[in-house]
Amino acid sequence: MRNLALIYDDGTGVAPDLQQAEAWAINAAKHGDDSMLLRIAAHYLSGTKTIAKCPEKGIALLQIGVDAESAEAASLLGRIYLSGEYGEKDAKKALPCLELAGKKGDVKALDLLPRVEQEAYGDAAEARFYEVVRQGAEDGYYECMVHAAKCLSTGSGVEKNQEQAFAYLRTASEDGYKKAIYMMGMFYKNGIAMAKPDPAKAIEYLHAAREKGEYDHISAAAARLLGMMYRDGEGTQRDLERAVAYM
């Protein structure tokens, strides 16, 4: 279905036919592949050389994606409503989209949700946010596990439960999720959910976070912390050369 949508969208071996491309893209989205639906929606949102800009059609396609529980479509539509880029700002319409995307671990949605839920729910916002990430964590989304662990470790929106926070992080870190690996290092360093700190174990996790995948802000944070630990001889022999290199 996705390939047929692509063929009609590109005109590969056939005359370009946007109507056919849309139909196959919608079908594909309903079966779990939203890539072409998002592509055609983007055509309408921005316009192309051959397709006139029509945000209303783009938004309608994204709504179809939301109805099919596409995290990316929900996140994008929520951000469109929140920004007012193609009409008036509408936080009420944005909220369910962002919550759907958040439950599926969408990073951008989860970054926006606390503010949007605060405006919508006031004092109940933290509990609402925790419920979103808890559902996502139980469904196996690692980004939700990280956020749920943060809530549980501090008692934000839920009764404080550092052991459960640790369990979520351990699950995500064992499957190689970088944020969780870094947070495991922080838990061991600060003695969270354990009898006392274990700086040597913290160093293992921080090294793993620093070296995992592309070098990014998590790598940089892990490196800075490692630098301080080598400088102070925390969990390891004091090593000023390595401290300077990491910091």
CSV table of C-alpha atoms in Angstrom, one decimal:
chain,number,residue,atom,x,y,z
A,1,MET,CA,0.0,0.0,0.0
A,2,ARG,CA,2.8,2.4,0.9
A,3,ASN,CA,4.6,1.6,-2.3
A,4,LEU,CA,1.5,2.2,-4.4
A,5,ALA,CA,1.1,5.6,-2.7
A,6,LEU,CA,4.7,6.4,-3.5
A,7,ILE,CA,4.3,5.3,-7.1
A,8,TYR,CA,1.2,7.5,-7.7
A,9,ASP,CA,2.8,10.4,-5.7
A,10,ASP,CA,6.1,10.3,-7.7
A,11,GLY,CA,4.5,9.3,-11.0
A,12,THR,CA,6.9,6.3,-11.3
A,13,GLY,CA,5.8,4.3,-14.4
A,14,VAL,CA,2.3,5.9,-14.2
A,15,ALA,CA,0.9,9.4,-14.5
A,16,PRO,CA,1.0,11.2,-11.1
A,17,ASP,CA,-2.3,10.9,-9.4
A,18,LEU,CA,-2.5,12.6,-6.0
A,19,GLN,CA,-6.0,11.3,-5.4
A,20,GLN,CA,-4.8,7.7,-5.8
A,21,ALA,CA,-1.7,8.4,-3.7
A,22,GLU,CA,-3.9,9.8,-0.9
A,23,ALA,CA,-6.2,6.8,-1.0
A,24,TRP,CA,-3.3,4.3,-0.7
A,25,ALA,CA,-1.5,6.5,1.9
A,26,ILE,CA,-4.6,6.5,4.1
A,27,ASN,CA,-5.0,2.7,3.7
A,28,ALA,CA,-1.3,2.2,4.6
A,29,ALA,CA,-1.7,4.5,7.7
A,30,LYS,CA,-4.7,2.4,8.9
A,31,HIS,CA,-2.4,-0.6,8.7
A,32,GLY,CA,0.4,1.0,10.7
A,33,ASP,CA,2.6,2.7,8.1
A,34,ASP,CA,2.1,6.4,8.2
A,35,SER,CA,5.1,7.5,6.2
A,36,MET,CA,3.3,8.4,2.9
A,37,LEU,CA,0.3,10.0,4.8
A,38,LEU,CA,2.8,12.3,6.5
A,39,ARG,CA,4.6,13.0,3.2
A,40,ILE,CA,1.4,14.0,1.4
A,41,ALA,CA,0.2,16.0,4.3
A,42,ALA,CA,3.5,17.9,4.1
A,43,HIS,CA,2.8,18.6,0.4
A,44,TYR,CA,-0.5,20.3,1.3
A,45,LEU,CA,0.9,22.1,4.3
A,46,SER,CA,3.8,23.7,2.5
A,47,GLY,CA,2.8,23.4,-1.2
A,48,THR,CA,5.1,22.0,-4.0
A,49,LYS,CA,5.8,22.9,-7.6
A,50,THR,CA,2.8,20.8,-8.7
A,51,ILE,CA,0.6,20.9,-5.6
A,52,ALA,CA,-1.1,24.1,-4.3
A,53,LYS,CA,-0.7,24.8,-0.7
A,54,CYS,CA,-3.8,23.8,1.2
A,55,PRO,CA,-3.3,23.5,5.0
A,56,GLU,CA,-6.9,22.4,5.5
A,57,LYS,CA,-6.2,19.2,3.5
A,58,GLY,CA,-2.9,18.7,5.2
A,59,ILE,CA,-4.6,19.0,8.6
A,60,ALA,CA,-7.4,16.6,7.5
A,61,LEU,CA,-4.9,14.0,6.5
A,62,LEU,CA,-3.0,14.3,9.8
A,63,GLN,CA,-6.3,13.9,11.6
A,64,ILE,CA,-6.8,10.6,9.8
A,65,GLY,CA,-3.3,9.6,11.0
A,66,VAL,CA,-4.3,10.6,14.6
A,67,ASP,CA,-7.5,8.4,14.3
A,68,ALA,CA,-5.1,5.6,13.2
A,69,GLU,CA,-3.1,6.3,16.3
A,70,SER,CA,0.0,7.5,14.5
A,71,ALA,CA,2.3,9.1,17.1
A,72,GLU,CA,4.1,11.3,14.5
A,73,ALA,CA,0.8,12.6,13.0
A,74,ALA,CA,-0.5,13.3,16.4
A,75,SER,CA,2.6,15.1,17.5
A,76,LEU,CA,2.7,17.2,14.4
A,77,LEU,CA,-1.0,18.1,14.5
A,78,GLY,CA,-0.7,18.9,18.2
A,79,ARG,CA,2.2,21.3,17.5
A,80,ILE,CA,0.3,22.9,14.6
A,81,TYR,CA,-2.7,23.6,16.8
A,82,LEU,CA,-0.4,24.8,19.6
A,83,SER,CA,1.5,27.2,17.4
A,84,GLY,CA,-1.4,28.5,15.3
A,85,GLU,CA,0.8,28.2,12.3
A,86,TYR,CA,-2.2,27.5,10.0
A,87,GLY,CA,-4.9,29.2,11.9
A,88,GLU,CA,-5.8,30.3,15.4
A,89,LYS,CA,-4.0,28.7,18.3
A,90,ASP,CA,-6.1,26.0,19.9
A,91,ALA,CA,-4.6,24.3,23.0
A,92,LYS,CA,-7.8,22.3,23.6
A,93,LYS,CA,-7.4,20.6,20.2
A,94,ALA,CA,-3.6,20.3,20.7
A,95,LEU,CA,-3.9,18.5,24.1
A,96,PRO,CA,-5.4,15.1,23.0
A,97,CYS,CA,-3.0,14.9,20.1
A,98,LEU,CA,0.0,15.5,22.2
A,99,GLU,CA,-1.2,13.1,24.9
A,100,LEU,CA,-1.7,10.4,22.2
A,101,ALA,CA,1.8,11.0,20.9
A,102,GLY,CA,3.2,11.2,24.4
A,103,LYS,CA,1.8,7.8,25.3
A,104,LYS,CA,3.8,6.4,22.3
A,105,GLY,CA,7.0,8.0,23.5
A,106,ASP,CA,7.2,11.0,21.1
A,107,VAL,CA,10.0,13.2,22.5
A,108,LYS,CA,8.6,16.5,21.2
A,109,ALA,CA,5.1,15.8,22.5
A,110,LEU,CA,6.5,14.9,25.9
A,111,ASP,CA,8.5,18.0,26.1
A,112,LEU,CA,5.4,20.2,25.4
A,113,LEU,CA,2.8,18.3,27.5
A,114,PRO,CA,3.7,19.6,31.0
A,115,ARG,CA,3.0,23.2,30.0
A,116,VAL,CA,-0.1,22.4,28.0
A,117,GLU,CA,-1.5,20.1,30.8
A,118,GLN,CA,-0.7,22.8,33.4
A,119,GLU,CA,-2.9,25.3,31.5
A,120,ALA,CA,-5.7,22.7,31.1
A,121,TYR,CA,-5.6,20.9,34.4
A,122,GLY,CA,-4.0,23.2,36.9
A,123,ASP,CA,-3.1,21.4,40.1
A,124,ALA,CA,-3.9,18.0,38.6
A,125,ALA,CA,-1.5,18.5,35.7
A,126,GLU,CA,1.4,16.5,37.2
A,127,ALA,CA,-0.8,13.5,37.9
A,128,ARG,CA,-2.2,13.7,34.4
A,129,PHE,CA,1.3,13.8,32.9
A,130,TYR,CA,2.3,10.8,35.0
A,131,GLU,CA,-0.7,8.8,33.8
A,132,VAL,CA,0.3,9.5,30.2
A,133,VAL,CA,3.9,8.3,30.7
A,134,ARG,CA,2.9,5.4,32.9
A,135,GLN,CA,0.6,4.1,30.1
A,136,GLY,CA,3.4,4.5,27.6
A,137,ALA,CA,5.9,2.8,29.9
A,138,GLU,CA,3.6,-0.1,30.4
A,139,ASP,CA,3.3,-0.4,26.7
A,140,GLY,CA,7.1,-0.6,26.3
A,141,TYR,CA,8.0,2.9,25.1
A,142,TYR,CA,11.4,3.7,26.5
A,143,GLU,CA,11.1,7.5,26.5
A,144,CYS,CA,7.9,7.1,28.6
A,145,MET,CA,9.9,4.9,31.0
A,146,VAL,CA,12.5,7.6,31.4
A,147,HIS,CA,9.8,10.2,32.2
A,148,ALA,CA,7.9,7.9,34.5
A,149,ALA,CA,11.1,7.2,36.4
A,150,LYS,CA,11.7,10.9,36.8
A,151,CYS,CA,8.1,11.3,38.2
A,152,LEU,CA,8.5,8.4,40.5
A,153,SER,CA,11.9,9.3,41.8
A,154,THR,CA,10.7,12.8,42.9
A,155,GLY,CA,7.0,12.1,43.7
A,156,SER,CA,5.8,14.3,40.9
A,157,GLY,CA,2.2,13.5,40.2
A,158,VAL,CA,2.4,10.1,41.9
A,159,GLU,CA,3.5,8.7,45.2
A,160,LYS,CA,7.3,8.6,45.4
A,161,ASN,CA,8.6,5.1,44.5
A,162,GLN,CA,12.3,5.1,43.7
A,163,GLU,CA,12.4,1.3,43.3
A,164,GLN,CA,9.8,1.4,40.6
A,165,ALA,CA,11.7,4.3,38.9
A,166,PHE,CA,14.8,2.2,39.0
A,167,ALA,CA,12.9,-0.8,37.5
A,168,TYR,CA,11.8,1.3,34.5
A,169,LEU,CA,15.3,2.6,33.9
A,170,ARG,CA,16.8,-0.8,34.2
A,171,THR,CA,14.4,-2.2,31.6
A,172,ALA,CA,15.1,0.6,29.1
A,173,SER,CA,18.9,0.7,29.8
A,174,GLU,CA,19.2,-3.1,29.3
A,175,ASP,CA,17.7,-2.6,25.8
A,176,GLY,CA,20.2,0.1,25.1
A,177,TYR,CA,18.2,3.3,25.5
A,178,LYS,CA,20.7,6.1,26.0
A,179,LYS,CA,18.8,8.4,28.3
A,180,ALA,CA,18.0,5.5,30.6
A,181,ILE,CA,21.7,4.4,30.7
A,182,TYR,CA,22.7,7.9,31.7
A,183,MET,CA,20.0,8.1,34.4
A,184,MET,CA,21.1,4.7,35.8
A,185,GLY,CA,24.5,6.3,36.2
A,186,MET,CA,22.9,9.2,38.1
A,187,PHE,CA,20.9,6.8,40.3
A,188,TYR,CA,24.1,4.9,41.2
A,189,LYS,CA,26.1,8.0,41.8
A,190,ASN,CA,23.5,9.5,44.1
A,191,GLY,CA,22.4,6.3,45.8
A,192,ILE,CA,18.8,6.6,44.6
A,193,ALA,CA,16.7,3.4,45.1
A,194,MET,CA,19.6,1.7,46.9
A,195,ALA,CA,21.2,1.6,50.4
A,196,LYS,CA,24.2,3.8,49.5
A,197,PRO,CA,25.8,5.3,46.4
A,198,ASP,CA,27.9,3.1,44.1
A,199,PRO,CA,30.2,5.5,42.2
A,200,ALA,CA,32.1,2.7,40.6
A,201,LYS,CA,28.9,1.4,39.0
A,202,ALA,CA,27.9,4.9,38.1
A,203,ILE,CA,31.1,5.3,36.2
A,204,GLU,CA,30.3,2.2,34.2
A,205,TYR,CA,26.9,3.5,33.2
A,206,LEU,CA,28.2,7.0,32.4
A,207,HIS,CA,30.9,5.6,30.1
A,208,ALA,CA,28.3,3.6,28.4
A,209,ALA,CA,26.0,6.6,27.9
A,210,ARG,CA,28.9,8.7,26.7
A,211,GLU,CA,29.9,6.1,24.1
A,212,LYS,CA,26.4,5.1,23.0
A,213,GLY,CA,25.5,6.2,19.4
A,214,GLU,CA,26.3,9.7,18.1
A,215,TYR,CA,27.8,12.2,20.5
A,216,ASP,CA,25.0,14.5,21.7
A,217,HIS,CA,23.9,16.4,24.8
A,218,ILE,CA,23.5,13.2,26.8
A,219,SER,CA,27.1,12.2,25.8
A,220,ALA,CA,28.3,15.6,26.8
A,221,ALA,CA,26.5,15.5,30.2
A,222,ALA,CA,27.9,12.1,30.9
A,223,ALA,CA,31.4,13.3,30.0
A,224,ARG,CA,31.2,16.3,32.2
A,225,LEU,CA,30.1,14.1,35.2
A,226,LEU,CA,32.9,11.6,34.5
A,227,GLY,CA,35.4,14.5,34.4
A,228,MET,CA,34.3,15.6,37.8
A,229,MET,CA,34.4,12.1,39.2
A,230,TYR,CA,37.9,11.5,37.8
A,231,ARG,CA,39.0,14.9,39.2
A,232,ASP,CA,37.7,14.0,42.7
A,233,GLY,CA,38.6,10.3,42.7
A,234,GLU,CA,35.0,9.4,43.1
A,235,GLY,CA,34.5,5.7,42.5
A,236,THR,CA,37.9,5.5,40.8
A,237,GLN,CA,41.5,6.5,41.2
A,238,ARG,CA,42.0,10.3,40.8
A,239,ASP,CA,43.1,11.0,37.2
A,240,LEU,CA,43.5,14.6,36.4
A,241,GLU,CA,44.5,13.9,32.8
A,242,ARG,CA,41.2,12.1,32.1
A,243,ALA,CA,39.3,14.6,34.1
A,244,VAL,CA,40.6,17.4,31.8
A,245,ALA,CA,39.9,15.4,28.7
A,246,TYR,CA,36.3,14.7,29.7
A,247,MET,CA,35.5,18.2,31.1
